[in-house]
Coordinates of C-alpha atoms and ligand atoms in Angstrom, one line a residue:
M577 CA 3.9 22.3 -15.8
A578 CA 1.1 19.8 -15.1
N579 CA -2.4 20.0 -13.7
L580 CA -2.4 17.4 -10.9
K581 CA -6.1 16.3 -10.6
F582 CA -6.8 14.1 -7.6
T583 CA -9.5 13.4 -5.1
V584 CA -8.8 13.7 -1.4
L585 CA -10.6 11.1 0.8
A586 CA -9.4 11.9 4.3
G587 CA -11.9 9.6 6.1
D588 CA -12.0 9.0 9.8
G589 CA -9.9 9.1 13.0
I590 CA -6.4 10.4 12.3
G591 CA -7.1 10.5 8.5
P592 CA -8.1 14.2 8.3
E593 CA -5.2 15.3 10.7
V594 CA -2.5 13.6 8.7
M595 CA -4.1 14.5 5.3
E596 CA -4.0 18.2 6.1
E597 CA -0.2 17.9 6.6
A598 CA 0.3 15.8 3.4
L599 CA -1.6 18.5 1.4
R600 CA 0.7 21.3 3.0
V601 CA 3.8 19.2 1.9
L602 CA 2.4 18.8 -1.6
E603 CA 1.7 22.6 -1.9
K604 CA 5.3 23.3 -1.0
A605 CA 6.9 20.5 -3.1
C606 CA 4.8 20.9 -6.3
G607 CA 5.6 24.5 -6.9
G608 CA 4.9 25.3 -10.6
H609 CA 2.4 22.5 -11.0
T610 CA -1.3 23.1 -10.2
L611 CA -2.8 21.0 -7.4
D612 CA -6.4 20.5 -8.6
Y613 CA -8.1 18.5 -5.9
A614 CA -11.6 18.0 -4.4
K615 CA -12.1 16.8 -0.8
C616 CA -15.0 14.3 -0.4
D617 CA -16.5 12.3 2.5
V618 CA -15.8 8.6 2.8
G619 CA -16.1 5.9 5.4
G620 CA -17.7 6.8 8.8
A621 CA -17.7 10.5 8.0
A622 CA -19.8 9.8 4.9
I623 CA -22.1 7.5 6.8
D624 CA -22.7 10.4 9.3
S625 CA -23.3 13.0 6.6
C626 CA -25.3 11.0 4.1
G627 CA -25.9 7.4 5.3
K628 CA -23.4 5.6 3.0
A629 CA -19.7 4.9 3.3
L630 CA -19.1 5.5 -0.4
P631 CA -21.6 8.1 -1.7
Q632 CA -22.2 8.4 -5.4
S633 CA -21.0 12.1 -5.3
T634 CA -17.7 10.9 -3.9
L635 CA -17.4 8.2 -6.6
D636 CA -18.2 10.7 -9.3
K637 CA -15.3 13.0 -8.1
C638 CA -12.9 10.0 -8.0
S639 CA -13.9 9.1 -11.6
E640 CA -13.1 12.6 -12.8
A641 CA -9.7 12.5 -11.2
D642 CA -6.3 11.0 -12.1
A643 CA -5.6 9.6 -8.6
I644 CA -7.1 9.2 -5.1
L645 CA -5.2 10.2 -2.0
F646 CA -6.8 8.2 0.8
G647 CA -6.5 8.6 4.6
S648 CA -8.1 5.9 6.6
V649 CA -11.6 4.8 7.5
G650 CA -13.4 3.2 10.4
G651 CA -13.6 3.4 14.2
P652 CA -15.6 2.3 17.2
K653 CA -18.5 4.6 16.3
W654 CA -19.5 2.4 13.3
E655 CA -18.6 -1.0 14.7
H656 CA -22.2 -1.8 15.5
L657 CA -23.2 -1.7 11.8
P658 CA -23.6 -5.0 9.9
P659 CA -20.2 -6.1 8.4
N660 CA -21.0 -5.1 4.8
E661 CA -22.0 -1.6 5.9
Q662 CA -18.9 -0.9 7.9
P663 CA -16.6 1.8 6.6
E664 CA -13.6 -0.3 5.5
R665 CA -15.7 -3.0 3.8
A666 CA -18.3 -0.6 2.3
A667 CA -15.8 2.0 1.1
L668 CA -12.3 0.7 0.5
L669 CA -13.2 -2.7 -1.0
P670 CA -15.6 -1.2 -3.6
L671 CA -13.0 1.4 -4.6
R672 CA -10.5 -1.4 -5.2
K673 CA -13.0 -3.2 -7.3
I674 CA -14.5 -0.3 -9.2
Y675 CA -11.0 1.0 -10.3
K676 CA -9.6 -2.5 -10.7
L677 CA -6.7 -1.7 -8.4
F678 CA -4.8 -4.9 -9.1
A679 CA -1.3 -4.0 -7.8
N680 CA -0.6 -3.1 -4.2
I681 CA 2.9 -1.6 -3.7
R682 CA 4.2 -1.3 -0.2
P683 CA 7.7 0.0 0.4
G684 CA 9.2 -1.6 3.5
L685 CA 11.4 1.2 4.6
L686 CA 13.1 1.6 8.0
Y687 CA 15.8 4.1 8.3
G688 CA 18.9 2.9 10.1
E689 CA 18.4 5.6 12.8
L690 CA 15.0 4.0 13.6
S691 CA 16.3 0.4 13.8
A692 CA 15.0 0.3 17.4
A693 CA 11.4 0.5 16.1
S694 CA 11.8 -3.0 14.6
P695 CA 11.2 -6.1 16.7
L696 CA 14.3 -7.5 14.9
K697 CA 17.6 -7.2 16.7
S698 CA 19.4 -4.1 15.6
E699 CA 22.6 -6.0 14.6
R700 CA 20.5 -7.8 11.9
I701 CA 19.5 -4.5 10.3
P702 CA 22.3 -2.1 11.1
N703 CA 21.4 0.1 8.1
G704 CA 17.7 -0.3 8.5
I705 CA 15.5 -2.0 5.9
D706 CA 14.8 -1.0 2.3
I707 CA 12.6 -3.5 0.4
V708 CA 9.4 -3.4 -1.6
C709 CA 6.4 -5.8 -1.4
I710 CA 4.1 -6.1 -4.3
R711 CA 0.8 -7.9 -3.8
E712 CA -1.7 -8.9 -6.4
L713 CA -5.0 -7.4 -5.2
T714 CA -8.0 -8.3 -7.3
G715 CA -7.6 -12.1 -7.9
G716 CA -7.0 -15.3 -6.1
I717 CA -8.9 -16.9 -3.3
Y718 CA -10.6 -13.7 -2.0
F719 CA -12.5 -13.3 -5.3
G720 CA -13.0 -16.9 -6.4
D721 CA -16.3 -18.9 -6.0
K722 CA -17.3 -19.5 -2.4
S723 CA -19.8 -22.0 -1.0
V724 CA -21.2 -23.3 2.3
E725 CA -23.0 -26.6 2.2
N726 CA -25.0 -28.6 4.8
L727 CA -24.0 -32.2 4.4
P728 CA -26.4 -35.2 5.0
D729 CA -24.1 -36.5 7.8
G730 CA -24.6 -33.2 9.8
N731 CA -21.3 -31.6 8.9
V732 CA -21.0 -28.3 7.1
R733 CA -18.6 -27.9 4.3
A734 CA -17.3 -24.5 3.2
S735 CA -15.0 -23.7 0.2
D736 CA -13.2 -20.8 -1.3
T737 CA -11.7 -21.1 -4.8
M738 CA -8.3 -19.8 -5.8
T739 CA -8.0 -19.0 -9.5
Y740 CA -5.5 -17.0 -11.6
R741 CA -5.3 -16.4 -15.3
T742 CA -2.1 -15.8 -17.2
D743 CA -3.0 -12.1 -18.0
E744 CA -3.6 -11.4 -14.3
I745 CA -0.2 -12.9 -13.6
I746 CA 1.6 -11.0 -16.4
R747 CA 0.2 -7.6 -15.4
I748 CA 1.4 -7.9 -11.8
A749 CA 4.7 -9.4 -12.9
D750 CA 5.1 -6.3 -15.1
V751 CA 4.6 -3.9 -12.2
A752 CA 7.0 -5.9 -10.2
A753 CA 9.6 -5.9 -13.0
R754 CA 9.3 -2.1 -13.5
T755 CA 9.8 -1.6 -9.8
A756 CA 12.8 -3.9 -9.8
M757 CA 14.3 -2.0 -12.9
S758 CA 14.1 1.3 -10.9
R759 CA 16.0 -0.3 -8.1
S760 CA 18.7 -3.0 -8.1
K761 CA 17.1 -5.3 -10.8
K762 CA 16.7 -8.1 -8.2
L763 CA 13.2 -9.6 -8.1
C764 CA 11.8 -12.5 -6.1
S765 CA 8.5 -14.2 -7.0
I766 CA 6.7 -16.0 -4.1
D767 CA 4.3 -18.9 -4.6
K768 CA 3.5 -22.4 -3.4
A769 CA 4.3 -24.2 -6.6
N770 CA 5.1 -27.5 -4.7
V771 CA 1.4 -27.8 -3.8
L772 CA -0.9 -25.4 -5.7
Q773 CA -1.8 -25.5 -9.4
T774 CA -2.3 -21.7 -9.5
S775 CA 1.3 -21.4 -8.2
V776 CA 2.6 -23.8 -10.9
L777 CA 1.0 -21.5 -13.5
W778 CA 2.2 -18.4 -11.7
R779 CA 5.8 -19.6 -11.6
K780 CA 5.9 -20.7 -15.3
T781 CA 4.2 -17.5 -16.5
V782 CA 6.4 -15.2 -14.4
S783 CA 9.6 -17.1 -15.6
E784 CA 8.7 -16.8 -19.2
Y785 CA 7.5 -13.2 -19.1
I786 CA 10.5 -11.9 -17.2
S787 CA 13.2 -13.7 -19.2
K788 CA 11.6 -12.5 -22.4
N789 CA 10.8 -8.9 -21.5
Y790 CA 13.3 -8.1 -18.7
P791 CA 16.4 -10.3 -19.4
E792 CA 18.6 -8.0 -17.2
I793 CA 16.5 -8.8 -14.1
A794 CA 17.9 -11.5 -11.7
L795 CA 14.7 -13.4 -10.9
T796 CA 14.4 -15.9 -8.1
H797 CA 11.5 -17.9 -6.7
L798 CA 10.6 -18.9 -3.1
Y799 CA 7.9 -20.9 -1.6
V800 CA 5.7 -18.7 0.6
D801 CA 6.5 -20.6 3.9
N802 CA 10.2 -20.2 3.3
A803 CA 9.7 -16.5 2.3
A804 CA 7.9 -15.8 5.6
M805 CA 10.9 -17.2 7.5
Q806 CA 13.5 -15.4 5.3
L807 CA 11.7 -12.1 5.8
A808 CA 11.9 -12.4 9.6
R809 CA 15.5 -13.8 9.4
D810 CA 17.1 -11.3 7.0
P811 CA 14.7 -8.9 5.3
N812 CA 17.4 -7.1 3.3
Q813 CA 18.2 -10.3 1.3
F814 CA 15.1 -9.2 -0.7
D815 CA 14.9 -6.1 -2.8
V816 CA 11.6 -6.3 -4.6
F817 CA 9.3 -9.3 -4.0
F818 CA 5.8 -10.0 -5.4
T819 CA 3.1 -12.5 -4.8
E820 CA -0.5 -13.4 -5.2
N821 CA -3.3 -11.9 -3.1
M822 CA -3.6 -14.0 0.1
F823 CA 0.2 -14.6 0.4
G824 CA 0.7 -10.9 -0.1
D825 CA -1.9 -10.0 2.6
I826 CA 0.1 -12.0 5.1
L827 CA 3.6 -11.2 4.0
S828 CA 2.9 -7.4 3.7
D829 CA 1.7 -7.3 7.3
E830 CA 4.8 -9.3 8.4
M831 CA 6.9 -6.8 6.6
A832 CA 5.0 -3.9 8.2
V833 CA 5.7 -5.2 11.7
I834 CA 9.4 -5.8 10.9
C835 CA 9.7 -2.2 9.7
G836 CA 8.4 -0.7 12.9
S837 CA 5.8 2.0 13.2
L838 CA 2.7 2.0 11.0
G839 CA 3.1 5.8 11.0
M840 CA 6.0 5.5 8.5
L841 CA 4.5 3.0 6.0
C842 CA 2.8 4.1 2.8
S843 CA 1.3 2.2 0.0
A844 CA 0.1 2.6 -3.6
S845 CA -2.6 0.5 -5.3
L846 CA -2.5 0.8 -9.1
G847 CA -5.4 0.2 -11.5
V848 CA -5.6 -1.2 -15.0
S849 CA -6.6 2.0 -16.6
K850 CA -4.4 4.9 -17.7
N851 CA -5.3 8.3 -16.4
S852 CA -5.6 11.5 -18.5
L853 CA -1.8 12.0 -18.2
G854 CA -1.0 8.6 -19.6
F855 CA 0.1 7.1 -16.2
K856 CA -1.7 4.6 -14.1
F857 CA -4.7 5.6 -12.1
G858 CA -4.0 4.8 -8.4
L859 CA -5.1 5.0 -4.8
Y860 CA -2.5 6.0 -2.3
E861 CA -2.8 5.5 1.4
P862 CA -0.9 4.8 4.7
A863 CA -0.6 1.2 5.6
G864 CA -2.2 1.8 9.1
G865 CA -5.8 2.4 10.0
S866 CA -7.7 5.3 11.6
A867 CA -5.9 4.9 14.9
P868 CA -8.9 5.9 17.1
D869 CA -6.7 5.6 20.3
I870 CA -4.8 8.8 19.2
A871 CA -7.3 10.5 16.9
G872 CA -7.9 14.2 17.7
K873 CA -4.8 14.6 19.9
G874 CA -2.5 16.1 17.3
V875 CA 0.1 13.4 17.9
A876 CA -0.3 11.1 14.9
N877 CA 2.7 10.6 12.7
P878 CA 1.9 12.3 9.3
C879 CA 4.9 10.7 7.5
A880 CA 3.0 7.7 6.1
Q881 CA 0.4 10.0 4.6
I882 CA 3.1 12.3 3.2
L883 CA 5.1 9.4 1.7
S884 CA 1.8 8.1 0.2
A885 CA 1.4 11.5 -1.5
A886 CA 5.0 11.1 -2.9
L887 CA 4.0 7.7 -4.3
M888 CA 1.1 9.4 -6.0
L889 CA 3.4 11.9 -7.7
R890 CA 5.7 9.1 -8.8
Y891 CA 3.1 6.6 -10.2
S892 CA 0.1 8.6 -11.3
F893 CA 1.8 11.9 -12.2
G894 CA 5.2 10.8 -13.4
L895 CA 7.0 13.3 -11.1
D896 CA 9.7 11.0 -9.8
D897 CA 12.0 13.9 -9.0
V898 CA 9.5 15.6 -6.8
A899 CA 8.6 12.3 -5.1
K900 CA 12.3 11.8 -4.3
R901 CA 12.6 15.3 -2.8
I902 CA 9.7 14.6 -0.5
E903 CA 11.1 11.2 0.5
S904 CA 14.5 12.7 1.3
A905 CA 12.9 15.6 3.3
V906 CA 11.0 13.0 5.4
R907 CA 14.2 11.0 5.9
G908 CA 16.1 14.2 6.8
A909 CA 13.6 15.3 9.3
V910 CA 13.3 11.9 11.0
C911 CA 17.0 11.2 11.0
S912 CA 17.8 14.6 12.5
G913 CA 15.8 13.5 15.5
I914 CA 12.4 15.2 14.9
R915 CA 10.0 12.4 15.8
T916 CA 6.3 11.9 16.7
A917 CA 5.6 9.8 19.8
D918 CA 5.4 6.5 17.8
I919 CA 9.0 6.7 16.7
A920 CA 10.4 9.0 19.5
F921 CA 12.7 6.4 21.3
G922 CA 13.9 8.8 23.9
K923 CA 13.6 12.0 21.9
A924 CA 11.0 14.6 23.0
P925 CA 8.0 13.8 20.8
V926 CA 6.7 16.5 18.4
S927 CA 3.2 17.1 17.3
T928 CA 1.7 16.1 13.9
R929 CA 2.0 19.7 12.7
E930 CA 5.6 20.1 13.9
M931 CA 6.6 16.9 12.2
A932 CA 5.2 18.1 8.9
D933 CA 6.8 21.6 9.4
A934 CA 10.2 19.9 9.7
V935 CA 9.6 18.1 6.4
I936 CA 8.5 21.3 4.7
E937 CA 11.5 23.1 6.0
R938 CA 13.7 20.6 4.3
L939 CA 12.0 20.8 0.9
Ligands
NAD899 P1 -4.6 1.0 13.3 O1 -3.6 0.8 12.2 O2 -5.5 2.2 13.2 O3 -3.7 1.3 14.7 C1 -2.8 0.3 15.2 C2 -1.8 1.0 16.1 O4 -0.9 1.8 15.3 C3 -2.5 2.0 17.1 O5 -1.9 2.0 18.3 C4 -2.3 3.3 16.4 O6 -2.3 4.4 17.3 C5 -0.9 3.1 15.7 N1 -0.9 4.0 14.5 C6 -1.4 3.8 13.3 N2 -1.1 4.8 12.5 C7 -0.4 5.7 13.2 C8 0.2 6.9 12.9 N3 0.1 7.5 11.7 N4 0.9 7.5 13.9 C9 1.1 7.0 15.1 N5 0.5 5.8 15.4 C10 -0.2 5.2 14.5 O7 -5.3 -0.3 13.5 P2 -6.6 -0.8 14.3 O8 -6.6 -0.1 15.7 O9 -6.6 -2.2 14.2 O10 -7.9 -0.2 13.5 C11 -8.5 1.0 13.8 C12 -9.6 1.3 12.8 O11 -9.0 1.5 11.5 C13 -10.6 0.1 12.7 O12 -11.9 0.7 12.5 C14 -10.1 -0.5 11.4 O13 -11.2 -1.2 10.7 C15 -9.6 0.7 10.6 N6 -8.6 0.3 9.6 C16 -8.7 1.0 8.4 C17 -7.8 0.8 7.4 C18 -7.9 1.7 6.2 O14 -8.7 2.6 6.1 N7 -7.2 1.4 5.1 C19 -6.8 -0.1 7.6 C20 -6.7 -0.8 8.8 C21 -7.6 -0.5 9.8

C-alpha cells in the first residue's frame, strides 16, 4: 500500500469545482492507499491572496510532493495585468520550467457514443477516436534565442531560433516508445525533415534510437503538414504520434477539436526527475482552461479532471490498474447516457456533482 503524496493546485474558474470531484473519485478508487495531498493557491486565486500567481509557499509544497494535480488558471479578472504577470504565464510556464516537464502526453479519446461531439462526420469515426499525442515541451523554437533588431533601412527584423540536442530528442522518443509499447506498438514521428535541420537530426536520432531499443515498434515518419491533413482526414490511422514543441502545440489543439468537448480531454506533463517512488514527477491537468463562461454554475464537465487524476496514478504512482478502473468508470457513466451539458446531445444534462457521482457509483 503506497503513500500517494501530491499537491493540488485547483486554480481559478471551474478549476476548484472539477477538482473537488476528482478528489472524491480518487478517495473512492484508491482504497488501501493513503492520499497525502496539500491544497495550495495558484494563478488568479494566488494573486488575490498574496499578490503572486505562483507563491513560494506553493512551490515549496510542489517540491515536497511526487506529483502535481492541476486545475486551470486565468480569467477576465486578471486580464488587465501585464502579460508576464497573468496567471497562465506566471504560474504554468514557470512550473513547466522548474520541474523540467519535457513530455506532454495528451490522449485523444472520443467514445463512439460521443461521435456527434466531433466536427468530423460520424461515418469517418464510427467507433470514436483513440489516439495519443506526445509533444516535446521544453525545447525548440519557444526556448531558443530571440531577437528584435532595428535595421538601417527602417525595417525591423525579429528572429526565433529552433534548436534540439540529441539527448532532448532521445528522452521524448523514449516516452513515446514506452507509450506505444503499452498500446499497439505503432508509433509515428512527425517532423519537417525536408526543410529544417533540427528535423533532419530528429528523424535520424529517432530512427536509430527506436530500432536499437524498441525493435518491435513499427515506426513511421510524417512531415508535419501532411500529418495535420491526415489527422483531420482519418485520425485513427495514428495510434501514438510524437513531435517537437511547436508542431505539437498546433497538432495537439487540432486533435482536441477533432475529439469534441474540452471537458473530456486530460493531459500529463512528465519531468526529467524521478519521484520518491521511482516514477516520473509529473503535472496532470485538463486540456481546457478555466471556462469563465460556466464557472460557479455547477455545470462543468469534471471528466477531464478525473481522467487527469487517473493519468497521475499511472505515470507518477505506477498504479495502472487503478487508473484503468477510473477510466472505465468514466466511460461507463458517459456511455450509459449520463452527460454534462457540453456532451449532452439531446440527453437531459446533469450537474458536475451528478456526473462525478455516476463515475463513483461505477468504481
Ligand atoms: P477554455 O478552455 O477555458 O474554454 C473554452 C470553451 O470550452 C468554453 O466555452 C468553456 O465553457 C468550454 N469548456 C472548457 N472546459 C470545460 C469543461 N470542463 N466542461 C464544460 N465545458 C468546458 O478557454 P478560454 O475561454 O480560451 O480561456 C479561459 C481562461 O482560461 C483564460 O483566462 C485562459 O488564459 C485560461 N486558460 C488556462 C489554461 C490552463 O490553466 N492550463 C489553458 C487554457 C486557457
